[in-house]
mmCIF file of C-alpha atoms in Angstrom:
data_model
loop_
_atom_site.group_PDB
_atom_site.id
_atom_site.type_symbol
_atom_site.label_atom_id
_atom_site.label_comp_id
_atom_site.label_asym_id
_atom_site.label_seq_id
_atom_site.Cartn_x
_atom_site.Cartn_y
_atom_site.Cartn_z
ATOM 1 C CA UNK A 1 22.955 8.249 5.823
ATOM 2 C CA UNK A 2 22.663 9.186 9.149
ATOM 3 C CA UNK A 3 20.890 12.051 10.784
ATOM 4 C CA UNK A 4 21.623 13.756 14.192
ATOM 5 C CA UNK A 5 18.660 14.586 16.330
ATOM 6 C CA UNK A 6 19.834 17.990 16.468
ATOM 7 C CA UNK A 7 19.664 18.045 12.230
ATOM 8 C CA UNK A 8 16.876 15.850 11.751
ATOM 9 C CA UNK A 9 14.805 17.079 8.889
ATOM 10 C CA UNK A 10 10.922 17.299 8.548
ATOM 11 C CA UNK A 11 9.201 14.313 7.486
ATOM 12 C CA UNK A 12 6.701 14.405 4.299
ATOM 13 C CA UNK A 13 4.656 11.545 3.502
ATOM 14 C CA UNK A 14 4.252 11.477 -0.367
ATOM 15 C CA UNK A 15 0.501 10.178 -0.267
ATOM 16 C CA UNK A 16 -2.798 11.593 0.450
ATOM 17 C CA UNK A 17 -4.067 7.934 1.839
ATOM 18 C CA UNK A 18 -6.078 8.269 5.252
ATOM 19 C CA UNK A 19 -5.070 5.017 5.919
ATOM 20 C CA UNK A 20 -1.597 5.576 5.912
ATOM 21 C CA UNK A 21 -2.011 9.420 7.556
ATOM 22 C CA UNK A 22 -4.006 7.919 9.992
ATOM 23 C CA UNK A 23 -1.021 5.248 10.558
ATOM 24 C CA UNK A 24 1.979 7.751 10.964
ATOM 25 C CA UNK A 25 -0.428 10.225 13.160
ATOM 26 C CA UNK A 26 -1.455 7.083 15.353
ATOM 27 C CA UNK A 27 2.124 6.295 15.923
ATOM 28 C CA UNK A 28 2.843 9.962 16.939
ATOM 29 C CA UNK A 29 4.969 11.100 14.365
ATOM 30 C CA UNK A 30 5.007 15.032 12.966
ATOM 31 C CA UNK A 31 4.642 14.711 9.352
ATOM 32 C CA UNK A 32 3.436 16.830 6.400
ATOM 33 C CA UNK A 33 1.319 14.966 3.575
ATOM 34 C CA UNK A 34 1.684 15.733 -0.239
ATOM 35 C CA UNK A 35 0.361 14.030 -2.884
ATOM 36 C CA UNK A 36 2.941 12.509 -5.908
ATOM 37 C CA UNK A 37 1.859 13.808 -9.122
ATOM 38 C CA UNK A 38 3.058 10.715 -10.922
ATOM 39 C CA UNK A 39 0.804 9.001 -13.530
ATOM 40 C CA UNK A 40 0.921 5.627 -11.756
ATOM 41 C CA UNK A 41 -0.063 3.440 -15.010
ATOM 42 C CA UNK A 42 2.599 5.211 -17.000
ATOM 43 C CA UNK A 43 5.297 4.483 -14.601
ATOM 44 C CA UNK A 44 4.226 0.683 -14.252
ATOM 45 C CA UNK A 45 3.295 0.214 -18.109
ATOM 46 C CA UNK A 46 7.163 -0.495 -19.117
ATOM 47 C CA UNK A 47 7.860 -2.947 -16.141
ATOM 48 C CA UNK A 48 5.683 -5.416 -17.643
ATOM 49 C CA UNK A 49 7.894 -5.998 -20.248
ATOM 50 C CA UNK A 50 11.151 -6.479 -18.096
ATOM 51 C CA UNK A 51 9.895 -9.266 -16.021
ATOM 52 C CA UNK A 52 9.127 -7.021 -13.045
ATOM 53 C CA UNK A 53 7.692 -8.972 -10.132
ATOM 54 C CA UNK A 54 4.621 -7.487 -8.192
ATOM 55 C CA UNK A 55 7.006 -6.455 -5.341
ATOM 56 C CA UNK A 56 9.042 -4.789 -7.899
ATOM 57 C CA UNK A 57 6.395 -2.843 -9.431
ATOM 58 C CA UNK A 58 5.149 -1.686 -5.560
ATOM 59 C CA UNK A 59 8.982 -0.680 -4.788
ATOM 60 C CA UNK A 60 9.352 1.185 -8.177
ATOM 61 C CA UNK A 61 6.024 3.308 -7.625
ATOM 62 C CA UNK A 62 6.881 4.095 -3.891
ATOM 63 C CA UNK A 63 10.425 5.484 -4.981
ATOM 64 C CA UNK A 64 8.826 7.181 -7.783
ATOM 65 C CA UNK A 65 6.334 9.189 -5.547
ATOM 66 C CA UNK A 66 8.938 9.975 -3.140
ATOM 67 C CA UNK A 67 11.378 11.310 -5.884
ATOM 68 C CA UNK A 68 8.720 13.253 -7.082
ATOM 69 C CA UNK A 69 7.435 14.788 -3.757
ATOM 70 C CA UNK A 70 11.194 15.445 -3.083
ATOM 71 C CA UNK A 71 11.766 17.309 -5.793
ATOM 72 C CA UNK A 72 9.200 19.881 -4.060
ATOM 73 C CA UNK A 73 10.717 19.584 -0.601
ATOM 74 C CA UNK A 74 14.376 18.746 -1.127
ATOM 75 C CA UNK A 75 14.659 19.735 2.768
ATOM 76 C CA UNK A 76 12.494 16.915 3.824
ATOM 77 C CA UNK A 77 12.659 13.202 4.338
ATOM 78 C CA UNK A 78 10.297 11.849 2.087
ATOM 79 C CA UNK A 79 8.445 8.795 2.739
ATOM 80 C CA UNK A 80 6.941 7.245 -0.449
ATOM 81 C CA UNK A 81 4.400 4.200 -0.210
ATOM 82 C CA UNK A 82 2.659 1.690 -2.704
ATOM 83 C CA UNK A 83 1.237 -1.635 -2.785
ATOM 84 C CA UNK A 84 0.303 -4.167 -5.187
ATOM 85 C CA UNK A 85 -2.194 -6.744 -5.050
ATOM 86 C CA UNK A 86 -1.466 -9.941 -7.013
ATOM 87 C CA UNK A 87 -3.136 -13.423 -7.970
ATOM 88 C CA UNK A 88 -1.070 -15.629 -9.712
ATOM 89 C CA UNK A 89 1.311 -13.059 -10.657
ATOM 90 C CA UNK A 90 -1.580 -10.777 -12.100
ATOM 91 C CA UNK A 91 -1.695 -7.490 -11.040
ATOM 92 C CA UNK A 92 -4.904 -5.959 -9.985
ATOM 93 C CA UNK A 93 -5.929 -2.258 -9.664
ATOM 94 C CA UNK A 94 -8.651 -0.381 -7.695
ATOM 95 C CA UNK A 95 -12.115 -1.360 -9.781
ATOM 96 C CA UNK A 96 -13.419 1.671 -11.723
ATOM 97 C CA UNK A 97 -17.153 0.954 -10.259
ATOM 98 C CA UNK A 98 -19.152 -1.808 -8.321
ATOM 99 C CA UNK A 99 -19.251 -4.058 -11.148
ATOM 100 C CA UNK A 100 -15.196 -4.034 -11.529
ATOM 101 C CA UNK A 101 -15.400 -4.483 -8.001
ATOM 102 C CA UNK A 102 -17.844 -7.601 -8.089
ATOM 103 C CA UNK A 103 -15.752 -9.249 -10.311
ATOM 104 C CA UNK A 104 -12.422 -8.547 -8.292
ATOM 105 C CA UNK A 105 -14.211 -10.193 -5.467
ATOM 106 C CA UNK A 106 -15.437 -13.547 -7.618
ATOM 107 C CA UNK A 107 -11.761 -13.855 -8.712
ATOM 108 C CA UNK A 108 -10.314 -13.665 -5.284
ATOM 109 C CA UNK A 109 -13.164 -15.911 -3.717
ATOM 110 C CA UNK A 110 -11.526 -19.060 -2.255
ATOM 111 C CA UNK A 111 -7.918 -18.259 -3.407
ATOM 112 C CA UNK A 112 -4.970 -16.897 -2.027
ATOM 113 C CA UNK A 113 -3.453 -13.542 -3.306
ATOM 114 C CA UNK A 114 -0.374 -11.507 -2.267
ATOM 115 C CA UNK A 115 -0.417 -7.861 -1.068
ATOM 116 C CA UNK A 116 3.069 -6.178 -1.627
ATOM 117 C CA UNK A 117 3.553 -2.924 0.504
ATOM 118 C CA UNK A 118 6.485 -0.899 -0.471
ATOM 119 C CA UNK A 119 8.068 2.122 1.132
ATOM 120 C CA UNK A 120 10.889 4.320 0.055
ATOM 121 C CA UNK A 121 12.696 7.258 2.098
ATOM 122 C CA UNK A 122 14.297 10.042 -0.026
ATOM 123 C CA UNK A 123 16.354 13.083 0.737
ATOM 124 C CA UNK A 124 17.612 15.791 -1.353
ATOM 125 C CA UNK A 125 16.950 13.814 -4.525
ATOM 126 C CA UNK A 126 18.496 10.598 -3.159
ATOM 127 C CA UNK A 127 16.680 7.293 -2.335
ATOM 128 C CA UNK A 128 18.340 6.527 1.212
ATOM 129 C CA UNK A 129 16.208 3.298 1.720
ATOM 130 C CA UNK A 130 13.814 1.071 0.338
ATOM 131 C CA UNK A 131 12.103 -2.006 1.538
ATOM 132 C CA UNK A 132 9.178 -4.231 0.722
ATOM 133 C CA UNK A 133 7.064 -6.798 2.404
ATOM 134 C CA UNK A 134 4.550 -9.214 1.667
ATOM 135 C CA UNK A 135 1.243 -10.411 3.011
ATOM 136 C CA UNK A 136 -0.724 -13.930 1.893
ATOM 137 C CA UNK A 137 -4.463 -13.673 2.146
ATOM 138 C CA UNK A 138 -6.798 -16.396 1.801
ATOM 139 C CA UNK A 139 -10.306 -15.406 0.796
ATOM 140 C CA UNK A 140 -13.240 -17.884 1.939
ATOM 141 C CA UNK A 141 -15.725 -19.380 -1.008
ATOM 142 C CA UNK A 142 -17.839 -16.493 -1.274
ATOM 143 C CA UNK A 143 -21.278 -17.041 -3.401
ATOM 144 C CA UNK A 144 -22.161 -14.242 -5.855
ATOM 145 C CA UNK A 145 -25.422 -13.447 -3.635
ATOM 146 C CA UNK A 146 -23.070 -12.830 -0.889
ATOM 147 C CA UNK A 147 -20.661 -10.448 -2.612
ATOM 148 C CA UNK A 148 -23.828 -8.803 -3.837
ATOM 149 C CA UNK A 149 -24.966 -8.062 -0.299
ATOM 150 C CA UNK A 150 -21.248 -7.150 0.854
ATOM 151 C CA UNK A 151 -20.983 -4.721 -1.544
ATOM 152 C CA UNK A 152 -24.214 -3.142 -0.968
ATOM 153 C CA UNK A 153 -23.400 -2.747 2.582
ATOM 154 C CA UNK A 154 -19.943 -1.430 2.058
ATOM 155 C CA UNK A 155 -20.839 0.954 -0.732
ATOM 156 C CA UNK A 156 -18.575 3.272 -2.321
ATOM 157 C CA UNK A 157 -15.578 2.433 -0.084
ATOM 158 C CA UNK A 158 -15.168 -0.989 -1.906
ATOM 159 C CA UNK A 159 -13.944 1.080 -4.957
ATOM 160 C CA UNK A 160 -11.235 2.828 -2.421
ATOM 161 C CA UNK A 161 -9.201 -0.111 -2.169
ATOM 162 C CA UNK A 162 -7.268 -2.486 -5.022
ATOM 163 C CA UNK A 163 -8.653 -5.421 -3.867
ATOM 164 C CA UNK A 164 -12.064 -4.120 -3.278
ATOM 165 C CA UNK A 165 -12.027 -4.711 0.616
ATOM 166 C CA UNK A 166 -11.037 -3.090 3.880
ATOM 167 C CA UNK A 167 -9.618 -5.408 5.939
ATOM 168 C CA UNK A 168 -10.246 -2.954 9.134
ATOM 169 C CA UNK A 169 -13.847 -3.142 8.302
ATOM 170 C CA UNK A 170 -16.320 -5.635 7.208
ATOM 171 C CA UNK A 171 -13.755 -6.675 4.460
ATOM 172 C CA UNK A 172 -12.349 -9.370 7.311
ATOM 173 C CA UNK A 173 -15.607 -11.106 6.975
ATOM 174 C CA UNK A 174 -14.644 -12.417 3.494
ATOM 175 C CA UNK A 175 -11.324 -14.364 4.699
ATOM 176 C CA UNK A 176 -10.368 -17.323 6.382
ATOM 177 C CA UNK A 177 -6.612 -16.942 6.639
ATOM 178 C CA UNK A 178 -3.995 -14.167 6.724
ATOM 179 C CA UNK A 179 -0.557 -14.351 7.033
ATOM 180 C CA UNK A 180 1.364 -11.059 7.623
ATOM 181 C CA UNK A 181 1.286 -8.112 9.666
ATOM 182 C CA UNK A 182 -1.618 -5.720 9.756
ATOM 183 C CA UNK A 183 0.488 -2.406 8.911
ATOM 184 C CA UNK A 184 1.186 -4.536 5.537
ATOM 185 C CA UNK A 185 -1.756 -5.134 4.923
ATOM 186 C CA UNK A 186 -3.336 -1.920 4.834
ATOM 187 C CA UNK A 187 -0.523 -0.537 3.090
ATOM 188 C CA UNK A 188 2.750 0.619 4.861
ATOM 189 C CA UNK A 189 5.043 -1.549 6.768
ATOM 190 C CA UNK A 190 5.043 0.622 9.556
ATOM 191 C CA UNK A 191 7.371 -1.193 12.122
ATOM 192 C CA UNK A 192 10.104 -1.472 9.722
ATOM 193 C CA UNK A 193 9.949 2.143 8.777
ATOM 194 C CA UNK A 194 9.890 3.204 12.253
ATOM 195 C CA UNK A 195 13.052 1.284 12.840
ATOM 196 C CA UNK A 196 14.845 2.815 9.855
ATOM 197 C CA UNK A 197 13.766 6.368 11.058
ATOM 198 C CA UNK A 198 15.343 5.814 14.331
ATOM 199 C CA UNK A 199 18.162 4.285 12.640
ATOM 200 C CA UNK A 200 18.655 7.209 10.810
ATOM 201 C CA UNK A 201 17.921 9.787 13.889
ATOM 202 C CA UNK A 202 14.897 11.335 12.366
ATOM 203 C CA UNK A 203 12.558 10.544 15.198
ATOM 204 C CA UNK A 204 13.344 9.760 18.817
ATOM 205 C CA UNK A 205 15.031 6.159 19.374
#
C-alpha cells in the first residue's frame, strides 16, 4: 500500500507507553496515542502450544494492539508495538512487586537475554506491514546485596519494565555487554519504522 502525501492518514500509536510516546515525539512525528483494549495474556496463552518463538509472540501482540485500535480509528494508520524478554526461550513478564523484580534480576544476573521488539502498521482493518528486531543483552554478575540496593534506589520504576530495569536510567549499571540498537531495547525499532513510514508517504521523505 502506498499513500500519497496529500492523502496521508493521521498516525495513531496503539500504546500509552511514555517511552514510545517520547520516542515518536522526539522524532518530530505528529500522532495521537490510544491504548489498546486487548488482554495480552489471553492473546499470548494459545501461542505457547504452537511452538511460537518470543519474536512471534511480540509480533502477534503488536499486531493485535494495532488491529484493536484500528477498529476505533479506521481512518488512521495505526502503529502497534510490543516487546518480549526471553532467557533460554522462557518468556518473562513485568514483575508484579519488588520481590518479583528481585527474582527477575537474580535470574538474569551473569547471563545473556534477548529483547524482541515488534511493530505493525494497520489501516482500514488491514495489516500493511510488520517487523521484529532483536537485541542481546548480557548482564554482569550481580550480588543479592547489590540487587537489593539497586531496587531500593530505582523504586517502583522497576515494575514498569519486563526486565525490572530501565536501560536509559540506572539500569545501564547492570550490564557488561549490549548487542542491538537503543530503540529496539527501549521497545520500538524506530529507524525501521520511520523508513517504512517514509516509503508509504505517511511522513515527509
